């Protein structure tokens, strides 16, 4: 995992973007209206390509990125991937920080700045009933941090699944506890240490065990 601080890396990475990013990435940058959002995207995707190039022993500009099919509707707006590469990745950006995760199995990462109390109140209704109850029982001063913990765990997991927010947020109980996420079969989900005022999490699929044998069964 890598944490990129946009203000510290902007002057070093943004000048490289024009030669490294593909036409789709450049189109995404052009569609962003706020300068801070453009800088964050440029830093995140330039760093992504530099790291992918290192991991795959390929020129960063030559790393092909494709959009996978969404597991929910099968439309081509699922997670990004490098074709035929045994490497999975996930990128998240929030308020000047970028989190990048790489793994040999499906992976999702998310980083969020603590929300305002109003956002917690509005969005908490979309969570699992036990997560809503846990937030309601939190002292008001601790709710933004608790909400950010459960939200980043949930979004990291959904990114790993490939569904993103297309999956009902009420289905999975990941918990608000500061002592870690609730276990999910087939996945390792953990909180990531980030600067104060932020929360982050990563979800990595456990390797599949192939129980089949060649030439017959046991």
mmCIF file of C-alpha atoms in Angstrom:
data_model
loop_
_atom_site.group_PDB
_atom_site.id
_atom_site.type_symbol
_atom_site.label_atom_id
_atom_site.label_comp_id
_atom_site.label_asym_id
_atom_site.label_seq_id
_atom_site.Cartn_x
_atom_site.Cartn_y
_atom_site.Cartn_z
ATOM 1 C CA UNK A 1 0.000 0.000 0.000
ATOM 2 C CA UNK A 2 1.102 3.542 -0.759
ATOM 3 C CA UNK A 3 -0.111 6.877 0.607
ATOM 4 C CA UNK A 4 0.473 9.886 -1.660
ATOM 5 C CA UNK A 5 0.173 13.416 -0.287
ATOM 6 C CA UNK A 6 -0.921 15.610 -3.174
ATOM 7 C CA UNK A 7 0.694 18.915 -2.027
ATOM 8 C CA UNK A 8 4.053 17.189 -1.563
ATOM 9 C CA UNK A 9 4.038 15.275 -4.863
ATOM 10 C CA UNK A 10 2.187 17.660 -7.179
ATOM 11 C CA UNK A 11 5.263 19.473 -8.519
ATOM 12 C CA UNK A 12 7.103 16.198 -9.148
ATOM 13 C CA UNK A 13 4.326 14.075 -10.650
ATOM 14 C CA UNK A 14 1.980 16.432 -12.504
ATOM 15 C CA UNK A 15 4.658 17.371 -15.118
ATOM 16 C CA UNK A 16 4.983 13.638 -15.939
ATOM 17 C CA UNK A 17 1.277 13.085 -16.487
ATOM 18 C CA UNK A 18 1.095 14.228 -20.108
ATOM 19 C CA UNK A 19 3.611 11.596 -21.206
ATOM 20 C CA UNK A 20 2.286 8.770 -19.005
ATOM 21 C CA UNK A 21 -1.517 8.934 -18.959
ATOM 22 C CA UNK A 22 -3.659 7.539 -21.755
ATOM 23 C CA UNK A 23 -6.424 9.374 -23.606
ATOM 24 C CA UNK A 24 -9.159 8.169 -21.262
ATOM 25 C CA UNK A 25 -7.277 9.369 -18.192
ATOM 26 C CA UNK A 26 -6.610 12.736 -19.801
ATOM 27 C CA UNK A 27 -10.295 13.013 -20.643
ATOM 28 C CA UNK A 28 -11.187 12.389 -17.012
ATOM 29 C CA UNK A 29 -8.822 15.157 -15.937
ATOM 30 C CA UNK A 30 -10.318 17.593 -18.427
ATOM 31 C CA UNK A 31 -13.819 16.885 -17.062
ATOM 32 C CA UNK A 32 -12.852 17.884 -13.518
ATOM 33 C CA UNK A 33 -13.705 21.498 -12.770
ATOM 34 C CA UNK A 34 -11.816 22.095 -9.517
ATOM 35 C CA UNK A 35 -8.059 22.499 -9.670
ATOM 36 C CA UNK A 36 -7.640 20.502 -6.450
ATOM 37 C CA UNK A 37 -9.557 17.588 -7.972
ATOM 38 C CA UNK A 38 -7.443 17.693 -11.133
ATOM 39 C CA UNK A 39 -4.216 17.745 -9.116
ATOM 40 C CA UNK A 40 -5.371 14.800 -6.985
ATOM 41 C CA UNK A 41 -6.326 12.754 -10.042
ATOM 42 C CA UNK A 42 -3.048 13.541 -11.802
ATOM 43 C CA UNK A 43 -0.978 12.638 -8.750
ATOM 44 C CA UNK A 44 -2.933 9.442 -8.110
ATOM 45 C CA UNK A 45 -2.846 8.148 -11.679
ATOM 46 C CA UNK A 46 0.721 9.169 -12.386
ATOM 47 C CA UNK A 47 1.780 7.389 -9.187
ATOM 48 C CA UNK A 48 -0.376 4.410 -10.191
ATOM 49 C CA UNK A 49 1.329 4.110 -13.571
ATOM 50 C CA UNK A 50 4.814 4.505 -12.105
ATOM 51 C CA UNK A 51 4.119 1.777 -9.565
ATOM 52 C CA UNK A 52 2.432 -0.547 -12.075
ATOM 53 C CA UNK A 53 5.374 -0.076 -14.414
ATOM 54 C CA UNK A 54 7.748 -1.058 -11.618
ATOM 55 C CA UNK A 55 5.736 -4.079 -10.519
ATOM 56 C CA UNK A 56 5.163 -5.316 -14.085
ATOM 57 C CA UNK A 57 8.599 -4.349 -15.436
ATOM 58 C CA UNK A 58 6.952 -2.276 -18.160
ATOM 59 C CA UNK A 59 7.243 1.346 -19.233
ATOM 60 C CA UNK A 60 4.551 3.211 -17.231
ATOM 61 C CA UNK A 61 3.032 4.731 -20.362
ATOM 62 C CA UNK A 62 2.730 1.259 -21.938
ATOM 63 C CA UNK A 63 0.704 -0.300 -19.120
ATOM 64 C CA UNK A 64 -2.734 -1.018 -20.645
ATOM 65 C CA UNK A 65 -5.689 -0.215 -18.401
ATOM 66 C CA UNK A 66 -9.111 -1.689 -19.204
ATOM 67 C CA UNK A 67 -12.492 -1.478 -17.507
ATOM 68 C CA UNK A 68 -13.873 -4.817 -16.367
ATOM 69 C CA UNK A 69 -17.523 -5.817 -16.544
ATOM 70 C CA UNK A 70 -19.638 -4.826 -13.566
ATOM 71 C CA UNK A 71 -20.587 -7.967 -11.586
ATOM 72 C CA UNK A 72 -24.067 -6.545 -11.021
ATOM 73 C CA UNK A 73 -25.178 -5.533 -14.534
ATOM 74 C CA UNK A 74 -22.274 -6.800 -16.702
ATOM 75 C CA UNK A 75 -21.851 -3.334 -18.256
ATOM 76 C CA UNK A 76 -18.219 -2.203 -18.804
ATOM 77 C CA UNK A 77 -18.008 0.085 -15.786
ATOM 78 C CA UNK A 78 -16.465 -2.302 -13.264
ATOM 79 C CA UNK A 79 -13.012 -1.972 -11.684
ATOM 80 C CA UNK A 80 -9.951 -1.063 -13.713
ATOM 81 C CA UNK A 81 -7.422 -3.792 -14.444
ATOM 82 C CA UNK A 82 -4.312 -4.633 -16.441
ATOM 83 C CA UNK A 83 -5.213 -7.437 -18.899
ATOM 84 C CA UNK A 84 -3.563 -10.801 -18.213
ATOM 85 C CA UNK A 85 -1.532 -9.411 -15.312
ATOM 86 C CA UNK A 86 -1.476 -11.313 -12.027
ATOM 87 C CA UNK A 87 -1.737 -8.040 -10.168
ATOM 88 C CA UNK A 88 -4.810 -6.251 -8.867
ATOM 89 C CA UNK A 89 -4.967 -2.640 -7.722
ATOM 90 C CA UNK A 90 -7.272 -0.036 -6.239
ATOM 91 C CA UNK A 91 -7.009 3.751 -5.976
ATOM 92 C CA UNK A 92 -8.863 6.173 -3.704
ATOM 93 C CA UNK A 93 -8.617 9.956 -3.258
ATOM 94 C CA UNK A 94 -9.878 12.296 -0.562
ATOM 95 C CA UNK A 95 -9.030 15.892 0.367
ATOM 96 C CA UNK A 96 -5.367 15.944 -0.657
ATOM 97 C CA UNK A 97 -4.520 12.288 0.048
ATOM 98 C CA UNK A 98 -4.394 9.338 -2.351
ATOM 99 C CA UNK A 99 -4.324 5.698 -1.259
ATOM 100 C CA UNK A 100 -3.079 3.005 -3.651
ATOM 101 C CA UNK A 101 -3.231 -0.731 -2.965
ATOM 102 C CA UNK A 102 -1.748 -3.634 -4.942
ATOM 103 C CA UNK A 103 -2.270 -7.373 -4.388
ATOM 104 C CA UNK A 104 -2.107 -10.730 -6.217
ATOM 105 C CA UNK A 105 -5.853 -11.172 -5.586
ATOM 106 C CA UNK A 106 -8.848 -8.818 -5.804
ATOM 107 C CA UNK A 107 -8.288 -5.724 -3.677
ATOM 108 C CA UNK A 108 -10.192 -2.605 -2.736
ATOM 109 C CA UNK A 109 -8.980 0.486 -0.907
ATOM 110 C CA UNK A 110 -10.745 3.584 0.347
ATOM 111 C CA UNK A 111 -9.727 6.741 2.162
ATOM 112 C CA UNK A 112 -12.131 9.406 3.409
ATOM 113 C CA UNK A 113 -11.945 12.581 5.397
ATOM 114 C CA UNK A 114 -14.140 12.554 8.480
ATOM 115 C CA UNK A 115 -17.576 13.841 7.458
ATOM 116 C CA UNK A 116 -19.633 16.548 9.090
ATOM 117 C CA UNK A 117 -22.349 15.520 11.580
ATOM 118 C CA UNK A 118 -25.018 16.384 8.999
ATOM 119 C CA UNK A 119 -23.517 13.971 6.478
ATOM 120 C CA UNK A 120 -23.390 11.224 9.108
ATOM 121 C CA UNK A 121 -27.072 11.740 9.867
ATOM 122 C CA UNK A 122 -28.082 11.750 6.198
ATOM 123 C CA UNK A 123 -25.996 8.789 4.998
ATOM 124 C CA UNK A 124 -26.198 6.515 8.046
ATOM 125 C CA UNK A 125 -29.677 5.413 6.986
ATOM 126 C CA UNK A 126 -28.129 3.550 4.041
ATOM 127 C CA UNK A 127 -25.972 1.312 6.293
ATOM 128 C CA UNK A 128 -26.628 -2.099 7.852
ATOM 129 C CA UNK A 129 -29.183 -1.865 10.712
ATOM 130 C CA UNK A 130 -26.577 -2.881 13.322
ATOM 131 C CA UNK A 131 -24.162 -0.248 12.005
ATOM 132 C CA UNK A 132 -26.896 2.386 12.263
ATOM 133 C CA UNK A 133 -27.608 1.298 15.824
ATOM 134 C CA UNK A 134 -23.917 1.452 16.695
ATOM 135 C CA UNK A 135 -23.612 4.976 15.342
ATOM 136 C CA UNK A 136 -26.722 6.081 17.214
ATOM 137 C CA UNK A 137 -25.172 4.786 20.449
ATOM 138 C CA UNK A 138 -21.916 6.703 19.870
ATOM 139 C CA UNK A 139 -21.360 10.014 21.635
ATOM 140 C CA UNK A 140 -21.978 12.756 19.040
ATOM 141 C CA UNK A 141 -18.338 13.856 19.132
ATOM 142 C CA UNK A 142 -17.182 10.375 18.068
ATOM 143 C CA UNK A 143 -19.726 9.692 15.337
ATOM 144 C CA UNK A 144 -17.814 11.251 12.405
ATOM 145 C CA UNK A 145 -14.752 9.060 13.074
ATOM 146 C CA UNK A 146 -16.894 5.956 13.633
ATOM 147 C CA UNK A 147 -18.864 6.617 10.463
ATOM 148 C CA UNK A 148 -15.670 7.125 8.466
ATOM 149 C CA UNK A 149 -14.333 3.781 9.758
ATOM 150 C CA UNK A 150 -17.362 1.780 8.696
ATOM 151 C CA UNK A 151 -17.742 3.649 5.414
ATOM 152 C CA UNK A 152 -14.144 3.067 4.302
ATOM 153 C CA UNK A 153 -14.326 -0.616 5.292
ATOM 154 C CA UNK A 154 -17.552 -1.016 3.350
ATOM 155 C CA UNK A 155 -16.376 0.838 0.261
ATOM 156 C CA UNK A 156 -13.034 -0.991 0.224
ATOM 157 C CA UNK A 157 -14.905 -4.307 0.370
ATOM 158 C CA UNK A 158 -17.342 -3.312 -2.378
ATOM 159 C CA UNK A 159 -14.469 -2.130 -4.566
ATOM 160 C CA UNK A 160 -12.788 -5.472 -4.026
ATOM 161 C CA UNK A 161 -15.984 -7.260 -5.052
ATOM 162 C CA UNK A 162 -16.068 -5.058 -8.146
ATOM 163 C CA UNK A 163 -19.613 -3.854 -7.515
ATOM 164 C CA UNK A 164 -18.795 -0.530 -5.937
ATOM 165 C CA UNK A 165 -21.860 1.212 -4.550
ATOM 166 C CA UNK A 166 -24.051 -0.812 -6.912
ATOM 167 C CA UNK A 167 -24.392 -3.309 -4.043
ATOM 168 C CA UNK A 168 -26.894 -2.474 -1.294
ATOM 169 C CA UNK A 169 -24.932 -1.006 1.630
ATOM 170 C CA UNK A 170 -27.365 -2.601 4.076
ATOM 171 C CA UNK A 171 -26.345 -6.152 3.147
ATOM 172 C CA UNK A 172 -22.922 -6.304 4.816
ATOM 173 C CA UNK A 173 -22.224 -5.746 8.519
ATOM 174 C CA UNK A 174 -18.611 -4.591 8.840
ATOM 175 C CA UNK A 175 -18.992 -2.736 12.130
ATOM 176 C CA UNK A 176 -17.962 0.646 13.524
ATOM 177 C CA UNK A 177 -15.566 -0.618 16.213
ATOM 178 C CA UNK A 178 -12.160 0.987 16.469
ATOM 179 C CA UNK A 179 -10.715 -2.491 17.069
ATOM 180 C CA UNK A 180 -11.203 -3.670 13.480
ATOM 181 C CA UNK A 181 -13.810 -4.767 10.983
ATOM 182 C CA UNK A 182 -16.078 -7.760 11.511
ATOM 183 C CA UNK A 183 -14.857 -10.816 9.600
ATOM 184 C CA UNK A 184 -16.197 -11.484 6.108
ATOM 185 C CA UNK A 185 -15.749 -15.011 4.690
ATOM 186 C CA UNK A 186 -13.148 -15.060 1.935
ATOM 187 C CA UNK A 187 -11.809 -11.592 2.654
ATOM 188 C CA UNK A 188 -9.257 -9.883 4.858
ATOM 189 C CA UNK A 189 -10.463 -6.377 5.742
ATOM 190 C CA UNK A 190 -8.336 -4.017 7.788
ATOM 191 C CA UNK A 191 -8.046 -0.393 8.765
ATOM 192 C CA UNK A 192 -5.082 1.585 7.417
ATOM 193 C CA UNK A 193 -3.110 4.105 9.469
ATOM 194 C CA UNK A 194 -3.579 7.569 7.955
ATOM 195 C CA UNK A 195 -3.271 11.158 9.254
ATOM 196 C CA UNK A 196 -5.667 12.436 11.908
ATOM 197 C CA UNK A 197 -9.035 13.494 10.528
ATOM 198 C CA UNK A 198 -9.096 10.683 7.942
ATOM 199 C CA UNK A 199 -10.033 7.020 7.901
ATOM 200 C CA UNK A 200 -8.900 4.353 5.453
ATOM 201 C CA UNK A 201 -9.353 0.638 4.884
ATOM 202 C CA UNK A 202 -8.237 -2.130 2.558
ATOM 203 C CA UNK A 203 -10.002 -5.363 1.593
ATOM 204 C CA UNK A 204 -8.072 -8.246 0.014
ATOM 205 C CA UNK A 205 -9.614 -11.462 -1.277
ATOM 206 C CA UNK A 206 -8.148 -14.624 0.188
ATOM 207 C CA UNK A 207 -6.536 -16.922 -2.418
ATOM 208 C CA UNK A 208 -8.914 -19.535 -3.753
ATOM 209 C CA UNK A 209 -8.142 -23.100 -2.814
ATOM 210 C CA UNK A 210 -8.454 -25.508 -5.714
ATOM 211 C CA UNK A 211 -9.602 -28.811 -4.204
ATOM 212 C CA UNK A 212 -9.665 -30.631 -7.528
ATOM 213 C CA UNK A 213 -7.057 -33.244 -8.388
ATOM 214 C CA UNK A 214 -5.817 -34.396 -11.732
ATOM 215 C CA UNK A 215 -6.628 -37.896 -12.932
ATOM 216 C CA UNK A 216 -9.546 -38.536 -10.579
ATOM 217 C CA UNK A 217 -10.912 -37.693 -7.154
ATOM 218 C CA UNK A 218 -9.790 -38.545 -3.674
#
